[in-house]
mmCIF file of C-alpha atoms and ligand atoms in Angstrom:
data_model
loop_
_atom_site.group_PDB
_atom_site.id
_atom_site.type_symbol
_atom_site.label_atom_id
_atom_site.label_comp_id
_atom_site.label_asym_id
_atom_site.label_seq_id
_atom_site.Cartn_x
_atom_site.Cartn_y
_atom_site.Cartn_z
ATOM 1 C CA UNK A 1379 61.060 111.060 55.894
ATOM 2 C CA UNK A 1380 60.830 114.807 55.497
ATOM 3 C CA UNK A 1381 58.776 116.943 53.687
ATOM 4 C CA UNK A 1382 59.775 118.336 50.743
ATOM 5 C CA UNK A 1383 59.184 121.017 48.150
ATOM 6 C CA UNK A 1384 56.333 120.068 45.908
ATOM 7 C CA UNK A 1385 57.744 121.693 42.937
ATOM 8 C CA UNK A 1386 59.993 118.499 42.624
ATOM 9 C CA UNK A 1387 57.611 116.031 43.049
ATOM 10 C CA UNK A 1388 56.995 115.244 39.762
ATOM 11 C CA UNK A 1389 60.833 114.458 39.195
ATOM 12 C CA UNK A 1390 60.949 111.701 41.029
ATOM 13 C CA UNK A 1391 58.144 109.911 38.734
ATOM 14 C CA UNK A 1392 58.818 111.376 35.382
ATOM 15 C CA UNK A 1393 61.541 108.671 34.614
ATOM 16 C CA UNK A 1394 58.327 105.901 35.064
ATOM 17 C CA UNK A 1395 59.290 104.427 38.168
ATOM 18 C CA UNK A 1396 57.551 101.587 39.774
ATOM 19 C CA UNK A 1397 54.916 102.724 42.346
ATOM 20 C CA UNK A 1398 53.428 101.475 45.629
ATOM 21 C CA UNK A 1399 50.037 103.061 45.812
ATOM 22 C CA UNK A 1400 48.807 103.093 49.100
ATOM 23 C CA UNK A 1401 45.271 103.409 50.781
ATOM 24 C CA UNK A 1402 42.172 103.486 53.501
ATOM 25 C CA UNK A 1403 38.982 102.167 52.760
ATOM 26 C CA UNK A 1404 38.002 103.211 56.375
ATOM 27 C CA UNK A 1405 38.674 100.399 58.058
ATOM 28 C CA UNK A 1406 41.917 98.743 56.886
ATOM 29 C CA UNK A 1407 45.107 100.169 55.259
ATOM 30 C CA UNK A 1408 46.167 98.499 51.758
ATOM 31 C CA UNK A 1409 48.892 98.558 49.047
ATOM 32 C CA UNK A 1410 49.160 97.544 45.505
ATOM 33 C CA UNK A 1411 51.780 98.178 42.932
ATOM 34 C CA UNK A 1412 51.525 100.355 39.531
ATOM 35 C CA UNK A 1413 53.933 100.394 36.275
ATOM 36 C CA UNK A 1414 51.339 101.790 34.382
ATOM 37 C CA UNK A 1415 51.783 105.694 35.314
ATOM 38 C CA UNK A 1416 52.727 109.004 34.089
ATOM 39 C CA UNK A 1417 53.441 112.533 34.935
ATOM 40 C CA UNK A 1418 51.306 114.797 33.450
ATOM 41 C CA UNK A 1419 52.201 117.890 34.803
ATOM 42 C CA UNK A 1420 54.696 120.291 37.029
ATOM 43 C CA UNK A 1421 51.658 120.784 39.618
ATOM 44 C CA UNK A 1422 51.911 117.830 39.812
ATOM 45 C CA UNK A 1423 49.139 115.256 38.096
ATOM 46 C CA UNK A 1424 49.978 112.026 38.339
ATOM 47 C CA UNK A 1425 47.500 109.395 36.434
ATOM 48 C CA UNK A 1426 47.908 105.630 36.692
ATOM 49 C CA UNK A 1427 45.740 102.975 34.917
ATOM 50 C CA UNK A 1428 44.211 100.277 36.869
ATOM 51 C CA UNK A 1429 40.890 98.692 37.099
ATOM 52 C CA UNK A 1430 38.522 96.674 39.257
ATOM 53 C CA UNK A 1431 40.757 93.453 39.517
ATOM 54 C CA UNK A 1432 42.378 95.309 42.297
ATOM 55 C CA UNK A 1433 40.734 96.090 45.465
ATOM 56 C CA UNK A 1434 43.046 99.068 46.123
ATOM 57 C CA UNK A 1435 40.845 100.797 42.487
ATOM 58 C CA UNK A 1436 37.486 100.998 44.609
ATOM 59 C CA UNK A 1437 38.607 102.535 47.798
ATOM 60 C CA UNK A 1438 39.971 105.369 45.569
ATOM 61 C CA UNK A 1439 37.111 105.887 43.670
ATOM 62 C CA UNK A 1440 35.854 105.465 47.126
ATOM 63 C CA UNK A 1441 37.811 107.986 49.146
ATOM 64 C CA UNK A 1442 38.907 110.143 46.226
ATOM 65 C CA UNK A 1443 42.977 109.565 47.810
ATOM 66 C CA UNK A 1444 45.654 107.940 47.660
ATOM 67 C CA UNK A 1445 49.922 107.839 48.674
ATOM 68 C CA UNK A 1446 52.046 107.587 45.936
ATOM 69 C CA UNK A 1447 55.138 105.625 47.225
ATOM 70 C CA UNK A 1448 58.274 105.291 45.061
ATOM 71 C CA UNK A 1449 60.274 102.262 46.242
ATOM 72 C CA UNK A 1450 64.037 101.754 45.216
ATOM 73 C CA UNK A 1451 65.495 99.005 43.710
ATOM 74 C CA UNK A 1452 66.487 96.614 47.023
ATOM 75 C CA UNK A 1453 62.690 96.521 47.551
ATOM 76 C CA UNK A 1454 61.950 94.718 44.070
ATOM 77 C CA UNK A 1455 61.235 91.252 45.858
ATOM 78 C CA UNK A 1456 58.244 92.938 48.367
ATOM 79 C CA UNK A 1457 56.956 95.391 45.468
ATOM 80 C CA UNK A 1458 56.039 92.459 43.182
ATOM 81 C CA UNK A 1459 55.020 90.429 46.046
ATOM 82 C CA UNK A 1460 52.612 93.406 46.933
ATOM 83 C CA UNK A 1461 51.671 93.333 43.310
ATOM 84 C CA UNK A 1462 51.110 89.348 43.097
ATOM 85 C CA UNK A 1463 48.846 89.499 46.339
ATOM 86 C CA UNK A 1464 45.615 91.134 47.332
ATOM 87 C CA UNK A 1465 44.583 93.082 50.452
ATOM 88 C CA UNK A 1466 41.398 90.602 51.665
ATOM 89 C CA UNK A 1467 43.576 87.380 51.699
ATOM 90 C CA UNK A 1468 46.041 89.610 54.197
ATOM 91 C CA UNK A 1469 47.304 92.476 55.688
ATOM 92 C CA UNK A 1470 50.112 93.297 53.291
ATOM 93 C CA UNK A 1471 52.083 95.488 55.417
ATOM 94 C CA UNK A 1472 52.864 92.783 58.133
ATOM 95 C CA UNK A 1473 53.200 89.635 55.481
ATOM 96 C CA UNK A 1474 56.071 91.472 53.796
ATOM 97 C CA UNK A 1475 57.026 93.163 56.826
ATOM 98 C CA UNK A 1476 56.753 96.766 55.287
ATOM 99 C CA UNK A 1477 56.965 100.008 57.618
ATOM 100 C CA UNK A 1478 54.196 102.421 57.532
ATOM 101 C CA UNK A 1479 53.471 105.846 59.058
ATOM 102 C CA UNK A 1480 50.846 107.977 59.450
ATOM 103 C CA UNK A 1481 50.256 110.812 56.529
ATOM 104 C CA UNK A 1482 50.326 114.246 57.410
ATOM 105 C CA UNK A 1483 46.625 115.069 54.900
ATOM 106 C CA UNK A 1484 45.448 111.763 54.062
ATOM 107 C CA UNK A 1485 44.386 108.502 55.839
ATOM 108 C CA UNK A 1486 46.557 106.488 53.583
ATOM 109 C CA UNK A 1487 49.387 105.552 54.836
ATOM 110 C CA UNK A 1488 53.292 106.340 53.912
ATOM 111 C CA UNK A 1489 55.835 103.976 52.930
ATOM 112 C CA UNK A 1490 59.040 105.571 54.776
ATOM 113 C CA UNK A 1491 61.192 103.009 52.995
ATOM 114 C CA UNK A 1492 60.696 104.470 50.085
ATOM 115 C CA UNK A 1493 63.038 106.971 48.015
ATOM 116 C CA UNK A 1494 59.382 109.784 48.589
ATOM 117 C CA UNK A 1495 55.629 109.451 48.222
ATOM 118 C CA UNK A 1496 53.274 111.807 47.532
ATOM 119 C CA UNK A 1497 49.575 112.197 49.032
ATOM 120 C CA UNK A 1498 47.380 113.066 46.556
ATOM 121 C CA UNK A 1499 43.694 113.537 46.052
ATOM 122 C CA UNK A 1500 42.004 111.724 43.325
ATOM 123 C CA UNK A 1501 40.611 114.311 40.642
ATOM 124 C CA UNK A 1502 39.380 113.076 38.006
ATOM 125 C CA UNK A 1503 38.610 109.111 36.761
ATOM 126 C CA UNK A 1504 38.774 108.496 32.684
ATOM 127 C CA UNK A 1505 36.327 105.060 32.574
ATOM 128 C CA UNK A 1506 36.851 104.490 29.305
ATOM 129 C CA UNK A 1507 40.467 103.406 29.684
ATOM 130 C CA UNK A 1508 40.863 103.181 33.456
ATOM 131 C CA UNK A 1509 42.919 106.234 34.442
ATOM 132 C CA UNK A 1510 42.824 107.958 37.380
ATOM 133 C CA UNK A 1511 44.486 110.903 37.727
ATOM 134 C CA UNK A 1512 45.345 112.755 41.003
ATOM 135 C CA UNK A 1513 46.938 115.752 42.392
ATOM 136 C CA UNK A 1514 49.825 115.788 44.477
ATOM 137 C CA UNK A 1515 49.123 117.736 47.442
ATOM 138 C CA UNK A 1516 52.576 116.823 50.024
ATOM 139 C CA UNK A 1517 55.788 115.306 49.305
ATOM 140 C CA UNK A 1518 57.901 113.492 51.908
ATOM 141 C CA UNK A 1519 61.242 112.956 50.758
ATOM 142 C CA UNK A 1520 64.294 110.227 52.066
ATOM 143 C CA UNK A 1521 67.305 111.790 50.859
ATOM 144 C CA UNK A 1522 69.138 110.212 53.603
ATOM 145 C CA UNK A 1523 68.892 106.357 51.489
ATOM 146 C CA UNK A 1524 71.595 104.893 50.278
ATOM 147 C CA UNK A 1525 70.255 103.164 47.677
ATOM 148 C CA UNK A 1526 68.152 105.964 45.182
ATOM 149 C CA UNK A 1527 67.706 104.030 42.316
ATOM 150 C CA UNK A 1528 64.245 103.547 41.356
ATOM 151 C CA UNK A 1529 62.577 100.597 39.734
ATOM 152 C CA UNK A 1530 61.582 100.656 35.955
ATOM 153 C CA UNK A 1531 59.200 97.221 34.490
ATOM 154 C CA UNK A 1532 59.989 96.290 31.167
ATOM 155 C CA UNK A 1533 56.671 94.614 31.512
ATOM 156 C CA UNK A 1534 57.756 90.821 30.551
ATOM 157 C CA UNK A 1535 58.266 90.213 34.818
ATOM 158 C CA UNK A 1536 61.966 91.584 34.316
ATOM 159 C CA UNK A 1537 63.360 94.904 35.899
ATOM 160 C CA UNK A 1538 66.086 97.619 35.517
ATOM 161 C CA UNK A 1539 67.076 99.861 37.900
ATOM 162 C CA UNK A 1540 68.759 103.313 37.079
ATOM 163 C CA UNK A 1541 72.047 103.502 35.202
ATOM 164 C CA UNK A 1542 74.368 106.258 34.277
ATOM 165 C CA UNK A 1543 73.131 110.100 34.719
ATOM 166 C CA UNK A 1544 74.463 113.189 32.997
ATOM 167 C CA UNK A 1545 73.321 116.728 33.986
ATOM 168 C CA UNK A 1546 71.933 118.220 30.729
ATOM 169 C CA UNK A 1547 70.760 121.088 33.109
ATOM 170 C CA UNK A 1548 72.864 124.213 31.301
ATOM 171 C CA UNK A 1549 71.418 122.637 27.729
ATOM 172 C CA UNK A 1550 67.893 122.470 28.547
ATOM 173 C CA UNK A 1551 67.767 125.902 29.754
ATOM 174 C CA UNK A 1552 64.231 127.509 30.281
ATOM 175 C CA UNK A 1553 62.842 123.814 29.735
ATOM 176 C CA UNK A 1554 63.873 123.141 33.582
ATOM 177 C CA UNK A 1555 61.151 124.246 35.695
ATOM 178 C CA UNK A 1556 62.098 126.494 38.916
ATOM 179 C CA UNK A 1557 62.349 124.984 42.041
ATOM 180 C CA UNK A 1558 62.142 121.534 40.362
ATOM 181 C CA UNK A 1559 66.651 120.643 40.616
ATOM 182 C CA UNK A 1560 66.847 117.563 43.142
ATOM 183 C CA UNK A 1561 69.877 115.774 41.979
HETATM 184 C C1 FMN B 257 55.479 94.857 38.801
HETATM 185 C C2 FMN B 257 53.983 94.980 38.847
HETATM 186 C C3 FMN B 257 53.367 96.044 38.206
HETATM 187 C C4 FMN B 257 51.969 96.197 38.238
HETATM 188 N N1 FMN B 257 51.409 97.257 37.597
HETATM 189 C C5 FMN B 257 50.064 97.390 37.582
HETATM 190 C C6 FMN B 257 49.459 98.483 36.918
HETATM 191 O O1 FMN B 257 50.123 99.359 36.361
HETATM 192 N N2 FMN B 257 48.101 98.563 36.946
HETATM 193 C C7 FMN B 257 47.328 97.633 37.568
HETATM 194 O O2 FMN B 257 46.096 97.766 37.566
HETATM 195 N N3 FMN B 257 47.872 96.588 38.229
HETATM 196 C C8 FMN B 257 49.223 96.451 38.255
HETATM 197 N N4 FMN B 257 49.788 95.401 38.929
HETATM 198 C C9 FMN B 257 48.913 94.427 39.607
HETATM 199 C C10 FMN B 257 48.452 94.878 41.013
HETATM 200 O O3 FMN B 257 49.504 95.426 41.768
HETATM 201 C C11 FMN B 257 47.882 93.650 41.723
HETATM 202 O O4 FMN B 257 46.685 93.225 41.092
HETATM 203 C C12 FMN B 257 47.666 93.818 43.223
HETATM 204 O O5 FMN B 257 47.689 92.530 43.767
HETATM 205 C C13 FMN B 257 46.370 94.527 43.602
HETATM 206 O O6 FMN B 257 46.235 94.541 44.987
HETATM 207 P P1 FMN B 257 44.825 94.804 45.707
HETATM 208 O O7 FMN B 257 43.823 93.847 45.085
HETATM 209 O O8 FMN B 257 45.084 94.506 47.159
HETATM 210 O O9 FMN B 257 44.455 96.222 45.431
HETATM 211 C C14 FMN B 257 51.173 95.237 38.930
HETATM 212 C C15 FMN B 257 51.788 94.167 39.587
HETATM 213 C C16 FMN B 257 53.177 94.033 39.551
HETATM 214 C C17 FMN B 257 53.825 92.888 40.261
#
């Protein structure tokens, strides 16, 4: 992975693709997957919803980071075994044989099969309704992969990946933020 301008990061969530969110409670690295997230922002904010079922939701609040991984479709099988698992019954990244890499600001790790991740810092935490929403501080970018498409949840335990694209660019005009064109 490489890193990459910042100004895109927030295109490669916007279509809601499937996450891996990484992290580091100090003494142990962890993983979970998130449907439930959303761009709020060019800066890029992120938030996702989650809540204390998941051990992955106190070492944020914890640590106050995370990695925001965005795996393509050939990884469906490990991201919902991630997401069907938790981090005290194993070490998820060597049960589903998943690559990790040190991050360049955070102690969360990076996913380098993924499409890009970005390490963020945790900013603010809505209680009522279980969003956290971060910053994106780095992006680290595969553009070498083969395979691009992201994953999208219909939320019934069936997936889509992406399907046909058109470039709208010329018609959306001032509406396409500078610096933000990645494909
Ligand atoms: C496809 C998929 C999507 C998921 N999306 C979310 C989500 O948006 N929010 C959430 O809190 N949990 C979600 N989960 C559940 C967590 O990933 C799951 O509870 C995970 O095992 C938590 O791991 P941990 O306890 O090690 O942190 C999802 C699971 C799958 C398989």
């Amino acid at each position: 992975m490489q890193e990459g301008r910042i100004e895109r990061a927030f295109t490669y969530f916007e279509s809601g693709a499937v996450l891996l969110v990484t992290t580091n409670d100090g003494t142990k690295d962890n993983v979970m997957t998130i449907s439930w997230q959303m761009v709020l922002d060019f800066v890029p904010h992120i938030a996702i919803s989650t809540g204390d079922w998941n051990e992955s939701f106190q070492t944020i609040l914890d640590k106050k980071e995370c990695c925001l991984c965005v795996p393509t479709f050939d990884m469906l099988e490990k991201v919902v075994q991630i997401g069907t698992s938790h981090g005290s019954e194993c070490d998820k990244f060597e049960r589903f044989s998943l690559p990790k890499a040190k991050a360049k600001i955070n102690k969360a790790p990076l996913i380098p099969d993924c499409l890009a991740v970005l390490e963020c810092k945790l900013e603010d935490y809505v209680e009522e309704h279980g969003i956290l929403i971060f910053k994106g501080l780095l992006l680290w970018e595969n553009t070498k992969k083969k395979e691009q498409r992201v994953i999208h949840a219909n939320g019934d335990g069936t997936f889509f990946a992406d399907g046909e694209f058109r470039n709208m660019r010329k018609e959306m005009g001032q509406w396409v933020p500078k610096g933000s064109e990645r494909l």
